[in-house]
Each structure stands twice: as C-alpha cells, then as structure tokens.
Coordinates of C-alpha atoms and ligand atoms in Angstrom, one line a residue:
X1 CA 0.0 0.0 0.0
X2 CA 1.5 3.4 -0.9
X3 CA 2.5 5.7 2.0
X4 CA 0.3 8.8 2.3
X5 CA 3.0 11.4 2.6
X6 CA 0.5 14.2 3.1
X7 CA 0.3 12.8 6.7
X8 CA 3.8 14.2 7.4
X9 CA 3.5 17.3 9.6
X10 CA 4.1 20.7 8.1
X11 CA 7.4 22.5 8.9
X12 CA 5.5 25.1 10.9
X13 CA 3.7 22.6 13.0
X14 CA 6.9 20.8 13.8
X15 CA 8.6 24.0 14.8
X16 CA 5.7 25.0 17.1
X17 CA 5.8 21.6 18.9
X18 CA 7.2 21.4 22.4
X19 CA 10.0 19.1 21.4
X20 CA 11.3 21.7 18.9
X21 CA 11.5 24.4 21.5
X22 CA 14.6 22.9 23.1
X23 CA 16.3 22.5 19.8
X24 CA 15.6 26.2 18.9
X25 CA 17.0 27.2 22.3
X26 CA 20.1 25.2 21.8
X27 CA 21.0 25.8 18.1
X28 CA 18.9 28.9 17.1
X29 CA 15.8 29.3 14.9
X30 CA 17.4 29.4 11.5
X31 CA 19.5 26.2 11.8
X32 CA 16.6 24.3 13.4
X33 CA 14.2 25.3 10.6
X34 CA 16.7 24.2 8.0
X35 CA 17.3 20.9 9.8
X36 CA 13.5 20.2 10.0
X37 CA 13.0 21.0 6.3
X38 CA 15.9 18.7 5.4
X39 CA 14.5 16.0 7.6
X40 CA 11.0 16.2 6.1
X41 CA 12.5 16.2 2.6
X42 CA 14.5 13.1 3.5
X43 CA 11.4 11.3 4.8
X44 CA 9.5 12.2 1.6
X45 CA 12.3 10.7 -0.5
X46 CA 12.4 7.6 1.6
X47 CA 8.6 7.5 1.5
X48 CA 8.5 7.2 5.3
X49 CA 6.3 8.7 7.9
X50 CA 7.0 10.3 11.3
X51 CA 5.1 12.4 13.8
X52 CA 6.3 15.8 15.1
X53 CA 8.4 14.2 17.8
X54 CA 9.9 11.8 15.3
X55 CA 10.8 14.6 13.0
X56 CA 12.3 16.6 15.8
X57 CA 14.5 13.8 17.0
X58 CA 15.8 13.2 13.5
X59 CA 16.4 16.9 13.1
X60 CA 18.2 16.9 16.5
X61 CA 20.6 14.2 15.3
X62 CA 21.3 16.1 12.1
X63 CA 22.0 19.3 14.0
X64 CA 24.3 17.7 16.4
X65 CA 26.4 16.3 13.6
X66 CA 26.3 19.5 11.6
X67 CA 27.2 21.7 14.6
X68 CA 30.1 19.5 15.8
X69 CA 33.5 20.9 15.3
X70 CA 35.2 19.5 12.3
X71 CA 38.7 19.8 13.7
X72 CA 39.0 18.0 17.0
X73 CA 41.6 16.4 19.3
X74 CA 43.0 12.9 18.6
X75 CA 45.3 10.4 20.2
X76 CA 48.4 10.2 18.1
X77 CA 49.7 6.7 18.8
X78 CA 51.0 6.3 15.2
X79 CA 54.6 6.3 16.4
X80 CA 55.3 9.4 14.4
X81 CA 55.9 12.3 16.8
X82 CA 55.6 15.2 14.3
X83 CA 52.7 13.9 12.2
X84 CA 51.8 16.4 9.5
X85 CA 48.3 15.0 9.1
X86 CA 47.7 15.2 12.9
X87 CA 48.9 18.8 13.2
X88 CA 52.7 18.4 13.8
X89 CA 54.1 20.1 16.9
X90 CA 52.0 20.4 20.0
X91 CA 52.4 23.9 21.3
X92 CA 53.9 24.6 24.7
X93 CA 51.6 25.9 27.4
X94 CA 53.4 29.2 27.4
X95 CA 52.8 29.5 23.6
X96 CA 49.1 28.7 23.9
X97 CA 48.7 31.2 26.7
X98 CA 50.6 33.9 24.7
X99 CA 48.4 33.3 21.7
X100 CA 45.2 33.4 23.8
X101 CA 46.3 36.6 25.4
X102 CA 46.3 38.5 22.1
X103 CA 43.5 36.9 20.1
X104 CA 40.5 38.5 21.6
X105 CA 42.0 41.9 22.3
X106 CA 43.8 44.7 20.4
X107 CA 47.6 44.2 20.7
X108 CA 50.7 46.1 19.7
X109 CA 51.1 43.8 16.7
X110 CA 52.4 46.7 14.5
X111 CA 52.6 49.5 17.0
X112 CA 55.6 51.0 18.7
X113 CA 54.1 51.6 22.2
X114 CA 56.9 54.0 23.4
X115 CA 56.7 56.3 20.3
X116 CA 53.1 55.9 19.5
X117 CA 54.1 55.2 16.0
X118 CA 53.7 52.4 13.5
X119 CA 55.8 49.3 14.3
X120 CA 56.9 46.1 12.5
X121 CA 55.2 42.8 13.3
X122 CA 58.3 40.7 12.8
X123 CA 60.0 42.8 15.5
X124 CA 58.3 40.6 18.2
X125 CA 60.5 37.6 17.1
X126 CA 63.4 39.2 15.3
X127 CA 65.6 39.7 18.4
X128 CA 65.0 36.2 19.6
X129 CA 65.8 34.6 16.2
X130 CA 69.0 36.6 16.0
X131 CA 70.0 35.6 19.5
X132 CA 69.2 31.9 19.0
X133 CA 70.8 31.6 15.5
X134 CA 73.6 34.2 15.6
X135 CA 72.1 35.7 12.4
X136 CA 72.2 39.4 11.5
X137 CA 68.5 39.5 10.8
X138 CA 65.3 37.3 10.4
X139 CA 61.9 37.3 8.8
X140 CA 58.9 35.0 9.2
X141 CA 56.2 33.8 6.9
X142 CA 53.3 31.3 6.7
X143 CA 55.4 28.1 6.5
X144 CA 58.7 26.9 5.2
X145 CA 57.4 26.3 1.8
X146 CA 56.5 30.0 1.7
X147 CA 59.9 30.8 2.9
X148 CA 61.5 28.9 0.0
X149 CA 59.2 30.6 -2.5
X150 CA 60.0 34.0 -1.0
X151 CA 63.8 33.4 -1.2
X152 CA 63.7 32.2 -4.8
X153 CA 61.2 34.8 -6.0
X154 CA 63.1 37.6 -4.4
X155 CA 66.7 36.6 -5.4
X156 CA 66.2 34.7 -8.6
X157 CA 63.0 35.9 -10.5
X158 CA 63.5 35.1 -14.2
X159 CA 67.0 33.7 -13.5
X160 CA 68.6 30.4 -13.1
X161 CA 69.2 28.4 -9.9
X162 CA 71.5 25.3 -10.0
X163 CA 70.4 22.6 -7.5
X164 CA 71.9 19.1 -7.0
X165 CA 69.8 16.3 -8.6
X166 CA 70.2 14.5 -5.2
X167 CA 68.1 17.3 -3.6
X168 CA 65.2 17.6 -6.0
X169 CA 62.9 16.4 -3.4
X170 CA 59.2 16.0 -2.7
X171 CA 58.2 16.7 0.9
X172 CA 54.6 15.5 0.6
X173 CA 51.6 17.7 0.2
X174 CA 52.8 18.7 -3.3
X175 CA 56.0 20.5 -2.2
X176 CA 58.3 19.5 -5.0
X177 CA 61.4 21.5 -5.5
X178 CA 61.2 21.7 -9.3
X179 CA 57.6 22.9 -9.2
X180 CA 58.2 25.4 -6.4
X181 CA 61.0 26.8 -8.4
X182 CA 58.8 27.2 -11.5
X183 CA 56.1 28.9 -9.5
X184 CA 58.6 31.2 -7.9
X185 CA 59.5 32.3 -11.4
X186 CA 63.0 30.8 -11.6
X187 CA 64.7 28.3 -13.9
X188 CA 66.0 25.2 -12.2
X189 CA 69.4 24.0 -13.5
X190 CA 69.8 20.3 -12.5
X191 CA 73.3 19.6 -11.4
X192 CA 75.2 16.3 -10.9
X193 CA 73.4 13.0 -10.5
X194 CA 71.0 11.5 -7.9
X195 CA 73.7 9.9 -5.8
X196 CA 76.7 12.0 -6.5
X197 CA 77.2 15.7 -7.1
X198 CA 80.6 17.4 -7.1
X199 CA 81.8 21.0 -6.7
X200 CA 82.9 21.0 -10.4
X201 CA 79.3 20.2 -11.4
X202 CA 78.2 23.4 -9.8
X203 CA 81.2 25.3 -11.1
X204 CA 80.2 24.3 -14.7
X205 CA 76.5 25.2 -14.1
X206 CA 77.2 28.8 -13.1
X207 CA 76.7 31.3 -15.9
X208 CA 75.6 34.9 -16.4
X209 CA 72.0 33.9 -15.8
X210 CA 72.7 32.3 -12.4
X211 CA 71.1 34.2 -9.5
X212 CA 72.0 32.1 -6.5
X213 CA 73.0 28.7 -5.2
X214 CA 70.7 26.7 -3.1
X215 CA 71.0 23.6 -0.9
X216 CA 67.9 21.6 0.1
X217 CA 68.3 19.4 3.2
X218 CA 67.2 15.9 2.4
X219 CA 64.7 15.8 5.2
X220 CA 62.6 12.8 4.5
X221 CA 65.0 10.4 2.8
X222 CA 68.6 9.5 2.8
X223 CA 70.7 8.5 -0.2
X224 CA 73.0 5.8 1.0
X225 CA 75.8 3.8 -0.6
X226 CA 78.0 5.3 -3.3
X227 CA 77.2 8.9 -2.6
X228 CA 78.8 12.2 -2.5
X229 CA 77.4 15.7 -2.0
X230 CA 79.2 19.0 -2.0
X231 CA 80.0 20.2 1.5
X232 CA 78.0 23.4 2.4
X233 CA 81.2 25.4 3.1
X234 CA 82.5 24.6 -0.4
X235 CA 79.2 25.5 -2.0
X236 CA 79.1 28.8 -0.1
X237 CA 82.7 29.6 -1.1
X238 CA 81.9 28.9 -4.7
X239 CA 78.8 31.1 -4.6
X240 CA 80.7 33.9 -3.0
X241 CA 83.5 33.6 -5.5
X242 CA 81.0 34.4 -8.2
X243 CA 79.3 37.1 -6.1
X244 CA 76.1 35.0 -5.6
X245 CA 74.1 34.5 -2.5
X246 CA 73.9 30.9 -1.1
X247 CA 70.6 29.8 0.5
X248 CA 70.2 26.6 2.6
X249 CA 66.7 25.2 3.1
X250 CA 67.1 23.2 6.3
X251 CA 63.5 22.0 6.6
X252 CA 63.4 21.0 10.2
X253 CA 65.7 23.4 11.8
X254 CA 66.2 22.6 15.5
X255 CA 67.7 25.6 17.4
X256 CA 69.7 23.6 19.9
X257 CA 71.8 20.6 19.3
X258 CA 69.7 17.5 19.9
X259 CA 72.7 15.5 21.0
X260 CA 72.4 17.2 24.3
X261 CA 69.4 14.9 24.9
X262 CA 71.0 11.8 23.3
X263 CA 69.1 12.3 20.1
X264 CA 70.8 12.2 16.7
X265 CA 72.3 15.3 15.4
X266 CA 70.2 17.6 13.1
X267 CA 71.9 20.6 11.6
X268 CA 71.0 23.9 13.3
X269 CA 70.6 27.2 11.6
X270 CA 73.6 28.5 13.6
X271 CA 75.8 25.8 12.0
X272 CA 74.4 26.4 8.6
X273 CA 75.2 30.1 8.9
X274 CA 78.6 29.4 10.2
X275 CA 79.2 27.1 7.2
X276 CA 78.7 30.1 4.9
X277 CA 75.0 30.3 4.1
X278 CA 73.6 33.8 3.5
X279 CA 70.1 32.7 4.1
X280 CA 68.8 29.7 6.0
X281 CA 65.1 28.7 6.1
X282 CA 63.3 26.2 8.4
X283 CA 59.8 25.3 9.7
X284 CA 58.3 26.6 13.0
X285 CA 56.2 23.5 13.6
X286 CA 58.7 20.7 13.1
X287 CA 61.6 20.1 15.5
X288 CA 61.4 23.7 16.7
X289 CA 58.1 22.8 18.4
X290 CA 56.2 26.1 17.7
X291 CA 53.3 27.2 15.5
X292 CA 53.1 26.7 11.8
X293 CA 55.4 29.2 10.2
X294 CA 58.5 29.5 8.0
X295 CA 61.6 31.3 9.4
X296 CA 64.4 32.8 7.3
X297 CA 67.5 34.0 9.0
X298 CA 70.7 35.5 7.5
X299 CA 72.3 38.5 6.0
X300 CA 70.6 41.8 6.8
X301 CA 70.6 43.2 3.3
X302 CA 69.1 40.0 1.9
X303 CA 66.4 39.9 4.6
X304 CA 65.6 43.5 3.8
X305 CA 65.1 42.5 0.2
X306 CA 62.8 39.7 1.2
X307 CA 60.7 42.1 3.3
X308 CA 60.4 44.5 0.3
X309 CA 58.9 41.8 -1.9
X310 CA 55.1 42.2 -2.1
X311 CA 54.8 38.4 -1.6
X312 CA 56.0 38.9 1.9
X313 CA 52.8 40.8 2.6
X314 CA 50.8 37.9 1.2
X315 CA 52.7 35.3 3.2
X316 CA 53.0 37.2 6.6
X317 CA 52.1 35.7 10.0
X318 CA 49.0 36.6 12.0
X319 CA 49.2 38.0 15.6
X320 CA 48.3 34.7 17.2
X321 CA 51.1 32.7 15.6
X322 CA 53.6 35.5 16.2
X323 CA 52.7 35.5 19.8
X324 CA 53.0 31.7 20.0
X325 CA 56.3 31.8 18.1
X326 CA 57.7 34.5 20.4
X327 CA 56.7 32.5 23.5
X328 CA 58.2 29.3 22.1
X329 CA 61.5 31.0 21.3
X330 CA 61.6 32.4 24.8
X331 CA 61.6 28.9 26.1
X332 CA 64.9 28.3 24.3
X333 CA 66.6 30.8 26.5
X334 CA 66.7 28.2 29.2
X335 CA 67.8 24.9 27.5
X336 CA 68.0 23.1 30.9
X337 CA 64.2 23.1 31.2
X338 CA 63.4 23.0 27.5
X339 CA 62.6 19.2 27.5
X340 CA 60.0 19.7 30.2
X341 CA 58.3 22.7 28.6
X342 CA 58.4 22.0 24.9
X343 CA 56.0 19.1 24.2
X344 CA 57.9 18.0 21.0
X345 CA 61.1 17.7 22.8
X346 CA 59.4 16.1 25.9
X347 CA 58.0 13.4 23.7
X348 CA 61.2 12.8 21.7
X349 CA 63.2 12.5 24.9
X350 CA 60.7 10.4 26.8
X351 CA 62.6 7.5 28.5
X352 CA 62.1 4.1 27.0
X353 CA 61.5 2.6 30.5
X354 CA 58.8 5.1 31.1
X355 CA 57.0 4.2 27.9
X356 CA 57.4 0.5 28.7
X357 CA 55.8 1.0 32.1
X358 CA 52.9 2.8 30.5
X359 CA 52.4 -0.2 28.2
X360 CA 52.4 -2.6 31.1
X361 CA 49.9 -0.4 33.0
X362 CA 47.5 -0.1 30.0
X363 CA 47.7 -3.7 28.6
X364 CA 45.3 -5.3 31.0
X365 CA 42.7 -2.5 30.7
X366 CA 42.8 -2.7 26.9
X367 CA 42.7 -6.5 26.9
X368 CA 39.6 -6.4 29.1
X369 CA 37.9 -3.9 26.8
X370 CA 38.7 -6.1 23.8
X371 CA 37.9 -9.5 25.4
X372 CA 36.9 -12.0 22.8
X373 CA 37.7 -9.6 20.0
X374 CA 41.5 -9.1 20.1
X375 CA 44.5 -10.1 22.1
X376 CA 46.9 -7.4 23.4
X377 CA 50.6 -7.8 23.8
X378 CA 53.4 -5.3 24.8
X379 CA 56.1 -5.2 22.1
X380 CA 59.1 -3.0 21.6
X381 CA 59.0 -0.8 18.5
X382 CA 60.6 2.3 17.1
X383 CA 59.1 5.8 16.9
X384 CA 59.9 8.2 14.1
X385 CA 60.5 11.8 14.6
X386 CA 58.4 12.6 11.5
X387 CA 57.9 15.7 9.4
X388 CA 60.9 15.0 7.4
X389 CA 63.3 15.2 10.3
X390 CA 66.0 12.6 10.7
X391 CA 64.4 10.1 8.4
X392 CA 66.7 7.2 9.2
X393 CA 67.0 7.6 12.9
X394 CA 64.3 5.7 14.9
X395 CA 63.7 6.1 18.6
X396 CA 63.3 2.9 20.7
X397 CA 59.8 2.7 22.1
X398 CA 57.0 0.4 23.2
X399 CA 53.6 -0.3 21.8
X400 CA 50.4 -2.2 22.5
X401 CA 50.1 -4.7 19.7
X402 CA 46.5 -5.8 19.0
X403 CA 45.9 -9.1 17.2
X404 CA 42.3 -10.0 16.2
X405 CA 40.9 -13.3 17.5
X406 CA 39.9 -16.0 15.0
X407 CA 40.6 -16.2 11.4
X408 CA 43.4 -14.0 10.4
X409 CA 42.3 -11.4 7.9
X410 CA 43.2 -7.9 6.9
X411 CA 39.6 -6.8 7.1
X412 CA 39.3 -7.7 10.7
X413 CA 42.3 -5.5 11.7
X414 CA 40.9 -2.7 9.6
X415 CA 37.6 -3.0 11.4
X416 CA 39.5 -2.8 14.7
X417 CA 41.3 0.3 13.6
X418 CA 38.0 1.8 12.5
X419 CA 36.5 1.2 15.9
X420 CA 39.3 3.1 17.6
X421 CA 38.9 5.9 15.1
X422 CA 35.2 6.1 15.9
X423 CA 35.8 6.9 19.6
X424 CA 34.9 10.4 20.8
X425 CA 38.6 11.2 20.8
X426 CA 39.8 9.1 17.8
X427 CA 42.8 6.9 18.5
X428 CA 45.2 6.6 15.6
X429 CA 47.7 3.7 15.5
X430 CA 49.4 1.9 12.7
X431 CA 48.8 -1.4 11.1
X432 CA 51.8 -3.7 10.7
X433 CA 52.1 -7.5 10.3
X434 CA 48.3 -7.8 10.5
X435 CA 48.3 -6.1 13.9
X436 CA 47.1 -2.8 15.1
X437 CA 49.9 -1.1 17.0
X438 CA 49.7 1.8 19.4
X439 CA 53.1 3.3 20.1
X440 CA 52.8 4.9 23.5
X441 CA 55.5 7.5 23.2
X442 CA 53.0 10.2 22.6
X443 CA 50.3 9.1 25.0
X444 CA 50.4 11.6 27.9
X445 CA 46.7 11.5 28.8
X446 CA 46.4 7.8 29.9
X447 CA 43.3 8.4 31.9
X448 CA 41.5 10.0 28.9
X449 CA 42.6 7.0 26.8
X450 CA 41.3 4.4 29.3
X451 CA 38.0 6.3 30.0
X452 CA 36.7 6.0 26.5
X453 CA 37.5 2.3 26.0
X454 CA 34.1 1.3 27.3
X455 CA 32.6 3.0 24.2
X456 CA 34.5 0.8 21.7
X457 CA 32.1 -0.8 19.2
X458 CA 33.7 -3.4 17.0
X459 CA 31.5 -4.1 14.0
X460 CA 31.0 -7.6 12.6
X461 CA 32.8 -10.8 13.6
X462 CA 36.6 -10.9 13.8
Ligands
LIG501 C1 59.3 20.4 5.6 C2 60.2 21.0 4.6 C3 59.7 22.1 3.8 C4 58.3 22.6 3.9 O1 58.1 23.2 5.1 P1 56.6 23.5 5.6 O2 56.8 24.2 6.9 O3 55.9 22.2 5.7 O4 56.0 24.4 4.6 C5 60.6 22.6 2.9 N1 61.9 22.1 2.7 C6 62.3 21.1 3.5 C7 63.7 20.6 3.3 C8 61.5 20.5 4.5 O5 61.9 19.5 5.2

C-alpha cells in the first residue's frame, strides 16, 4: 500500500511543537528550521512517515552532527611524533597562553608603544631569532614552503638556480622543489646525479643567468651507498667567489643541538650560517616545536630584500602565531628546562623505561575492553620523529600490539582500527604485520585514553 506522505506534519507545526523548542533554544531558529526542512525532505524521498516528535528527534541528530567541530583532538599513537596529518608540533603551554592573550583583544602587533608610531610585526620575534641563531636578521612567513618561495622569487626571479639532482625532493603535500622553483619564477638547473654531485658540477653550471646557489636538506629520505654531495662550506665559497648568495633550506631546523638529549644530530641554523649560508630557512612546527610558520635568518641586506617583496605581505604571519612563536623562542633561552616545557622535545626524549611502564599499565585494561575480539601484547617498537626530520634515525619505544581473535584477515584488523577511530577522541595507530599497533611514546593522557575504552564498538565478527 502506498504511503500517504500528506500525513507528514508541516514545517511550521513541527517548529511549534514542544519538542522543537529545546532544539531552537540550543541551536537557534534558522538552523533548526533548516534541519526540520531537510529531515522532512529526507522522509519524503524515503517514503517514510513520522510524527512531530519523530521529525524533531531526527532533526536533532542532524543538527548535532552539523554543529560539531570539524577539527578535534585525537590520540596520536601512530609512532610518528611530528605527524603532519595530525597537526605536527603540540604547542607549549606558554605558547598557547601567549596566543590566547592577544587573540580577543587589540595588541601592539604593528605598533611602537613608546613612540606611539607604527611598528613592525616581525620585531616581536626578530631579536629572539638573532640571539638563537647568531644571524644578522630574520623574517617569518606562513610556512617553510612559503619561505623557500619568497627566497627564490626575491633573489632569482627570471633567473637560473642550480640545484643538485640529489636534492630535487618532494616533501609530501605537493611541495616539490622543481615545481616550487617554476612557481617562484626561476629556472631550475639540475646539477650532478641522484647519488653524486661534485663541486665541479656546480662550477660548470654557473653562468651569467645564475642568480643564487641553493641547498635543500634531504629531510625525509637518505641517499646511501656510493654517494657524494658538496659540503656546504665549499658551495658557499663557490657562490661567494661568483658574487652570488647561497641559501640553505634546512627544513626541520632545530635551534639547539639534539645530541644534548642523546638524540641524533640535526643541523642547526647556527651551524648552517657558520658554514657560509647567506640565508637559512626552516619550519616553525617541526623540531622547533612552535606554531606553523617559516623562518628565514641570515644577511641583513638580503632579509631587507625579502621584506620588500610584495609576496612577503601575502605570506605574513598573523598575531596569534607571532605570539606563539615568540613564547616558544623564549623557552629556548633556558635549555635546561626545554625538554620539560616543549612538548615536541618532551615526547622525543621520553625515557624508554617510562613508555614500557605505561604499556604494562595499560595492557590489562585494553585487553579487558577487547575481550573476545582481540589479544593485546606489549612489544618493543621504534618511533619516528616525523615531518621529514632525521628520516633514518628511529627512537626505541614500546607499543600495545592488538591481534584480532579468530581467522586472520586484513579486514578484521581494519575494522578494529576503524572502531578506535570512531571513539569520541579518535585513536590513531598503525597497522603492521596484521596487527594494530599503538606506540605509547606520545600518550600523555592515559586516563582519557582508558576512560573511553568502554565505548568501543567493534563491528562484525573478527
Ligand atoms: C618540511 C620542509 C619544507 C616545507 O616546510 P613546511 O613548513 O611544511 O611548509 C621545505 N623544505 C624542507 C627541506 C622541508 O623539510
């Protein structure tokens, strides 16, 4: 028998019902009206009936989903500390506080309070960057990709830039050196071969059209075996011999030597400048542990040129991120307490025994929540720093390794991973050898992790 859709209540009648009043109170009249309309349209399409209350309850579910924040917190148990897809560096409390302080109120972003005159927004961080890198001057932009574009576009527009074939990298998210160069308006001259590039290759590539020399740090890969690159100092000397600037894109520029905490060495901007670079660029939200931004330090005259490029205005930082960056840099003044205060460094330097103890604590609770569905074991594993930093150096860590019960199948472990992603605070692990692995290096909120385990819903049989 056909459904009599004329029996569906009218929009107005639904909105006047007692049940709708609470929804209007919570979300407002316009969104509620829209949700009721959409719900009624959906019912008509499905040839289904509902009374006023039924329509309201469906509209409420629709509104809850619509009004929920799209970006929300997650548990990053992937084993990659600086995970680009999960937001990279976690800001230090001081940085979050500094950011919050200026966001809802006027600030002296570009105002010289003493003189009552116009100021420079970069002045809030310039002094700290000079102090921490030894550079003459510094400028900041939206991210390190923008920093590279700004350097190339300012110094080499319409000109040629020789780069080693071993450094024509892709960093993910469509940052490819050859394409960036083209968009910045320069001509890439490929030099040497993938595994070996010599000084004489660069020497031969330099001509009247050459505007600068550039080195790109191989952040997310390593060429091993029969390899040879040109030492930075030699490249710098060659550039200077021809009167050209030499830029070094470090990628993940850590400001202090990581060896201090037993971590592998990553070149610092200070070292890159000492080796002869005229400009050095690096990210703010990789190893530095600050907000997303790109930092360029180096020669005063060249920084002034970058600042005069109209692109600088298009790529500049907002007041919130400048405040967060300033506060992050201030933490570097006291390296003794840096590992406590800077979350990125705190996670990277977390003691293996500490992570192992967390794994032992959590294993029984996770096993209980997964009883009959999966077995849980503690295994040793290795975390990655991520975001292109130190690609071959892995940090010893411990994980909870979940193995589905019953017939072994890839689908079952995928379902398990989906169940953890469906939690109110999604838990992200990695799948390896048909197991779902949770590296506990980055788990600081154990209580929050355990509290939501009761809500796990694992679909289908395993
Ligand atoms: C990460 C990286 C970039 C891009 O930096 P973003 O801050 O992500 O824009 C550029 N160059 C190198 C060498 C990098 O490692």
